[in-house]
Each structure stands twice: as C-alpha cells, then as structure tokens.
GROMACS .gro file of C-alpha atoms in nm:
model
  234
    1MET     CA    1   3.739   3.376   1.178
    2ILE     CA    2   3.419   3.360   1.018
    3GLU     CA    3   3.121   3.388   1.255
    4LEU     CA    4   2.910   3.081   1.188
    5ARG     CA    5   2.537   3.083   1.204
    6TYR     CA    6   2.447   2.815   1.451
    7SER     CA    7   2.098   2.899   1.486
    8SER     CA    8   2.006   2.907   1.105
    9GLY     CA    9   1.848   2.620   0.930
   10ASN     CA   10   1.582   2.345   1.100
   11VAL     CA   11   1.776   2.288   1.413
   12ILE     CA   12   1.612   2.228   1.782
   13SER     CA   13   1.868   2.417   1.924
   14PRO     CA   14   2.209   2.565   1.822
   15ASN     CA   15   2.371   2.355   2.060
   16VAL     CA   16   2.290   2.041   1.860
   17HIS     CA   17   2.565   2.104   1.653
   18LYS     CA   18   2.790   1.983   1.927
   19ILE     CA   19   2.628   1.630   1.866
   20GLY     CA   20   2.763   1.379   1.604
   21ILE     CA   21   2.559   1.080   1.504
   22LEU     CA   22   2.774   0.790   1.409
   23ALA     CA   23   2.598   0.479   1.220
   24VAL     CA   24   2.771   0.150   1.337
   25GLY     CA   25   2.666  -0.146   1.131
   26SER     CA   26   2.837  -0.433   0.952
   27HIS     CA   27   2.939  -0.411   0.592
   28LEU     CA   28   3.078  -0.781   0.543
   29GLU     CA   29   2.798  -1.013   0.641
   30ASN     CA   30   2.586  -1.255   0.492
   31HIS     CA   31   2.199  -1.192   0.499
   32GLY     CA   32   2.045  -1.458   0.264
   33ALA     CA   33   1.934  -1.448  -0.070
   34SER     CA   34   1.723  -1.131  -0.044
   35LEU     CA   35   1.951  -0.886   0.175
   36PRO     CA   36   2.284  -0.739   0.065
   37ILE     CA   37   2.608  -0.783   0.298
   38ASP     CA   38   2.597  -0.431   0.418
   39THR     CA   39   2.239  -0.434   0.504
   40ASP     CA   40   2.319  -0.329   0.878
   41SER     CA   41   2.520  -0.065   0.776
   42LYS     CA   42   2.271   0.060   0.533
   43ILE     CA   43   1.987   0.059   0.794
   44SER     CA   44   2.194   0.234   1.082
   45ALA     CA   45   2.288   0.477   0.840
   46TYR     CA   46   1.935   0.560   0.742
   47ILE     CA   47   1.822   0.603   1.102
   48ALA     CA   48   2.128   0.814   1.204
   49LEU     CA   49   2.081   1.041   0.895
   50GLU     CA   50   1.710   1.085   0.924
   51ALA     CA   51   1.774   1.156   1.312
   52SER     CA   52   2.014   1.434   1.181
   53LEU     CA   53   1.781   1.571   0.945
   54ARG     CA   54   1.504   1.605   1.196
   55THR     CA   55   1.716   1.764   1.479
   56GLY     CA   56   2.013   1.943   1.310
   57ALA     CA   57   2.271   1.715   1.486
   58LYS     CA   58   2.594   1.640   1.282
   59PHE     CA   59   2.577   1.322   1.078
   60ILE     CA   60   2.946   1.220   1.080
   61GLY     CA   61   2.898   0.906   0.872
   62VAL     CA   62   2.920   0.522   0.902
   63LEU     CA   63   3.190   0.310   1.061
   64TYR     CA   64   3.356   0.094   0.845
   65ALA     CA   65   3.447  -0.207   1.049
   66ALA     CA   66   3.235  -0.402   1.290
   67THR     CA   67   3.297  -0.665   1.570
   68GLU     CA   68   3.083  -1.010   1.637
   69TYR     CA   69   3.050  -1.254   1.899
   70ASP     CA   70   3.316  -1.535   1.832
   71TYR     CA   71   3.033  -1.790   1.816
   72VAL     CA   72   2.868  -1.634   1.521
   73LYS     CA   73   3.024  -1.719   1.183
   74HIS     CA   74   2.833  -1.549   0.906
   75GLY     CA   75   3.059  -1.239   0.814
   76VAL     CA   76   3.421  -1.085   0.843
   77HIS     CA   77   3.469  -0.873   1.166
   78LEU     CA   78   3.729  -0.750   1.411
   79PRO     CA   79   3.766  -0.847   1.767
   80SER     CA   80   3.600  -0.598   1.981
   81ASP     CA   81   3.892  -0.433   2.135
   82VAL     CA   82   4.083  -0.400   1.807
   83LEU     CA   83   3.756  -0.226   1.675
   84VAL     CA   84   3.759   0.010   1.952
   85LYS     CA   85   4.110   0.094   1.963
   86LYS     CA   86   4.188   0.093   1.592
   87GLU     CA   87   3.864   0.219   1.425
   88LEU     CA   88   3.615   0.379   1.648
   89VAL     CA   89   3.831   0.590   1.869
   90PRO     CA   90   4.023   0.730   1.594
   91THR     CA   91   3.722   0.799   1.410
   92LEU     CA   92   3.565   0.998   1.682
   93LYS     CA   93   3.877   1.186   1.763
   94ARG     CA   94   3.887   1.317   1.405
   95ALA     CA   95   3.517   1.388   1.416
   96LYS     CA   96   3.576   1.593   1.774
   97SER     CA   97   3.873   1.783   1.628
   98ASN     CA   98   3.712   1.883   1.296
   99LEU     CA   99   3.371   1.962   1.405
  100ASN     CA  100   3.422   2.077   1.771
  101LEU     CA  101   3.192   1.808   1.905
  102GLU     CA  102   3.117   1.743   2.273
  103ALA     CA  103   2.897   1.454   2.224
  104VAL     CA  104   2.822   1.150   1.971
  105VAL     CA  105   2.534   0.928   1.951
  106LEU     CA  106   2.643   0.549   1.830
  107VAL     CA  107   2.347   0.431   1.601
  108ASN     CA  108   2.375   0.048   1.627
  109GLY     CA  109   2.224  -0.171   1.359
  110HIS     CA  110   2.439  -0.486   1.422
  111GLY     CA  111   2.387  -0.702   1.723
  112GLY     CA  112   2.740  -0.839   1.701
  113ASN     CA  113   2.841  -0.479   1.794
  114VAL     CA  114   2.680  -0.472   2.150
  115PRO     CA  115   3.006  -0.567   2.334
  116ILE     CA  116   3.112  -0.198   2.237
  117LYS     CA  117   2.905  -0.104   2.522
  118ASP     CA  118   3.174  -0.263   2.761
  119TYR     CA  119   3.420  -0.018   2.643
  120LEU     CA  120   3.221   0.311   2.674
  121ASN     CA  121   3.402   0.414   2.961
  122LYS     CA  122   3.726   0.364   2.813
  123ILE     CA  123   3.605   0.535   2.485
  124LYS     CA  124   3.470   0.853   2.655
  125LYS     CA  125   3.798   0.867   2.851
  126ASP     CA  126   4.004   0.849   2.540
  127THR     CA  127   3.782   1.082   2.309
  128GLN     CA  128   3.686   1.317   2.584
  129LEU     CA  129   3.336   1.287   2.432
  130ALA     CA  130   3.008   1.208   2.601
  131ILE     CA  131   2.903   0.867   2.410
  132VAL     CA  132   2.545   0.736   2.381
  133PHE     CA  133   2.504   0.386   2.263
  134ASN     CA  134   2.152   0.349   2.063
  135ASN     CA  135   2.060  -0.022   1.992
  136LYS     CA  136   1.693   0.039   1.956
  137ILE     CA  137   1.663  -0.114   1.589
  138VAL     CA  138   1.864  -0.422   1.701
  139GLU     CA  139   1.639  -0.472   2.004
  140ILE     CA  140   1.314  -0.467   1.796
  141GLU     CA  141   1.394  -0.596   1.443
  142GLY     CA  142   1.396  -0.953   1.548
  143PRO     CA  143   1.609  -1.259   1.420
  144HIS     CA  144   1.891  -1.194   1.166
  145ALA     CA  145   1.797  -1.149   0.807
  146GLY     CA  146   1.441  -1.219   0.906
  147ALA     CA  147   1.099  -1.083   0.864
  148GLY     CA  148   1.194  -0.739   1.066
  149GLU     CA  149   1.499  -0.668   0.870
  150LEU     CA  150   1.339  -0.790   0.534
  151SER     CA  151   1.058  -0.534   0.612
  152ILE     CA  152   1.284  -0.274   0.683
  153GLY     CA  153   1.510  -0.337   0.408
  154ALA     CA  154   1.208  -0.313   0.172
  155VAL     CA  155   1.120  -0.001   0.269
  156LEU     CA  156   1.470   0.109   0.200
  157GLY     CA  157   1.461  -0.030  -0.138
  158ILE     CA  158   1.738  -0.294  -0.058
  159VAL     CA  159   1.552  -0.609  -0.094
  160ASP     CA  160   1.511  -0.846  -0.389
  161GLN     CA  161   1.166  -0.984  -0.333
  162SER     CA  162   1.190  -1.208  -0.613
  163ARG     CA  163   1.443  -1.430  -0.416
  164LEU     CA  164   1.237  -1.470  -0.106
  165ASP     CA  165   1.170  -1.831  -0.159
  166GLU     CA  166   1.533  -1.893  -0.190
  167HIS     CA  167   1.598  -1.688   0.103
  168THR     CA  168   1.492  -1.983   0.338
  169GLN     CA  169   1.697  -2.234   0.182
  170PHE     CA  170   1.868  -2.283   0.538
  171ASP     CA  171   2.108  -2.529   0.384
  172LYS     CA  172   2.216  -2.289   0.148
  173TYR     CA  173   2.177  -1.965   0.352
  174PRO     CA  174   2.239  -2.076   0.736
  175GLU     CA  175   2.266  -1.709   0.854
  176VAL     CA  176   1.889  -1.661   0.813
  177GLY     CA  177   1.757  -1.653   1.143
  178MET     CA  178   2.085  -1.822   1.243
  179VAL     CA  179   1.875  -2.133   1.165
  180GLY     CA  180   2.192  -2.330   1.032
  181LEU     CA  181   2.464  -2.165   1.274
  182ASP     CA  182   2.464  -2.455   1.532
  183GLU     CA  183   2.751  -2.307   1.735
  184ALA     CA  184   2.555  -1.971   1.784
  185ARG     CA  185   2.233  -2.158   1.872
  186GLU     CA  186   2.396  -2.361   2.127
  187ALA     CA  187   2.569  -2.030   2.272
  188SER     CA  188   2.281  -1.811   2.296
  189SER     CA  189   1.934  -1.891   2.409
  190GLY     CA  190   1.815  -1.577   2.224
  191ILE     CA  191   1.952  -1.692   1.928
  192GLU     CA  192   1.790  -2.029   1.962
  193ILE     CA  193   1.442  -1.898   2.014
  194GLY     CA  194   1.467  -1.680   1.707
  195ALA     CA  195   1.599  -1.967   1.495
  196LYS     CA  196   1.319  -2.200   1.613
  197LYS     CA  197   1.069  -1.908   1.508
  198VAL     CA  198   1.216  -1.835   1.155
  199ALA     CA  199   1.250  -2.219   1.077
  200LYS     CA  200   0.885  -2.297   1.179
  201GLU     CA  201   0.720  -1.975   1.052
  202GLY     CA  202   0.954  -1.878   0.772
  203VAL     CA  203   0.977  -1.503   0.667
  204CYS     CA  204   0.789  -1.235   0.489
  205VAL     CA  205   0.782  -0.873   0.380
  206ASP     CA  206   0.541  -0.638   0.590
  207LEU     CA  207   0.603  -0.283   0.469
  208GLU     CA  208   0.388  -0.122   0.755
  209MET     CA  209   0.600  -0.309   1.008
  210GLY     CA  210   0.904  -0.190   0.840
  211LYS     CA  211   0.809   0.175   0.848
  212ASN     CA  212   0.699   0.139   1.208
  213MET     CA  213   1.018  -0.014   1.331
  214LEU     CA  214   1.230   0.254   1.138
  215GLU     CA  215   1.014   0.526   1.287
  216THR     CA  216   1.044   0.388   1.641
  217ALA     CA  217   1.441   0.372   1.610
  218VAL     CA  218   1.447   0.719   1.469
  219ARG     CA  219   1.261   0.870   1.725
  220ASP     CA  220   1.493   0.659   2.005
  221VAL     CA  221   1.781   0.842   1.845
  222ILE     CA  222   1.608   1.188   1.858
  223GLY     CA  223   1.516   1.109   2.222
  224ASP     CA  224   1.889   1.050   2.309
  225ILE     CA  225   1.977   1.377   2.127
  226SER     CA  226   1.713   1.565   2.329
  227HIS     CA  227   1.831   1.404   2.660
  228LEU     CA  228   2.196   1.515   2.582
  229LEU     CA  229   2.052   1.879   2.517
  230ASN     CA  230   1.875   1.889   2.827
  231GLU     CA  231   2.157   1.740   3.043
  232GLY     CA  232   2.354   2.033   2.934
  233ASN     CA  233   2.673   1.901   3.046
  234PHE     CA  234   2.825   1.683   2.789
   0.00000   0.00000   0.00000
C-alpha cells in the first residue's frame, strides 16, 4: 500500500481530505432568455469547487438530478424521496467508499432542493457520513432568474446580455421572477413578494453584486468545512 501524503499541497489540515463537497443544483430548469437551463448546477458547482480549492477538501462533483416543490412548474425534477433514495444516497455511498470520506457538504444552488433537509437524518444513517446542507447562495440571490442570478451568471460568463430586454417578457418567460407562475405565487408568500418586485423593477446585471454573492457563499461553505474539522468527530 502506497502511503499517501495528505499533508502536501494547499490544505488547511490533512484531515480535510476526509471531507467531500458535492454540488446540488438543477440541470433542467428554465431561466428566461439570458440564463441557461443548468444555471443552478453551474453556480453550485463553482461555489463547491472554489471552496475545495481554498481548503483542500475533495470536490466530488455535481448531482445530476434535482427536486422541486410540486407547485413550481418550470423544469424537469424528481420527487424528493426518489431523489434522495435513487440519486443522492447512492452517489454519497460511492464517494465514501472510493475516497474514504467521513463527511460531505452539500452545496445547494436550487431552491427546490431545500426539501432535502427533511431527509438529512435518513441520509446520515444510510451513508454513515456527517452531512451539512449549505443553502447560502439560495438564501441571498433573490428571485428566480432575477437580478441576483443574472449578476452571478455574468461573473461566471453564462449570461447572454444581448437578450436582457427579452428576458422580462413574462408572457414568454413566466419563470423569470416566477411572475407568470400563478400556482407558485398563490402557494408561497416568498415567491409572491419576489414576483411583485421583479414585475415592478425588472432585472439588471451588477457584476459587483454578483462577485459579492459568490464570495459570501464560498466563505460560508469554507465555514462549514472548518466547523467539521474543529468538531473533529464527523
């Protein structure tokens, strides 16, 4: 058996190799005219990879599937229980087995994945991993496909700014701000507030805001990694 040099390279601790970082987003979800359908996965992947680069924790990729509240209809998603049982748990088990992990930070970039939190105890039991669900970017980016996501997307280079005027044609792109998703607006007061804001103010691209949001999210994931290390008993 080769002795691996876990202390080599830019790592905050040799023990950080016991921690994996998995991006969870959504690959199949409409985001208006200016953002691609896999926006959430690209954003979560960037945050997860950047946190991995800064700490030395293992970046273990991007989950292919996503879930969503049944009243939000703007993409292709799995029911929460199916996502957890058929996609998330098997992915984590393979990562644990192959990489000798003891903990994983799930970096969420899609609001519809929040119900995963209801299954965390089951996920921990089934995988024998310590699990942290990081939802920071979802908490701070604002309405779906709105100024926050557009600004973040512009920093990452995934926005077509030539289509910003088209982006707010809500009859054509009802998912922007969820302005045209009546069922979602009726079901959630938070969605309703965001939809009214986007309908009234429109959208814009602010690179400084996008950079600040990404940095805030990356630092929050790094905080989760540091907490796991300091806790020491995954």
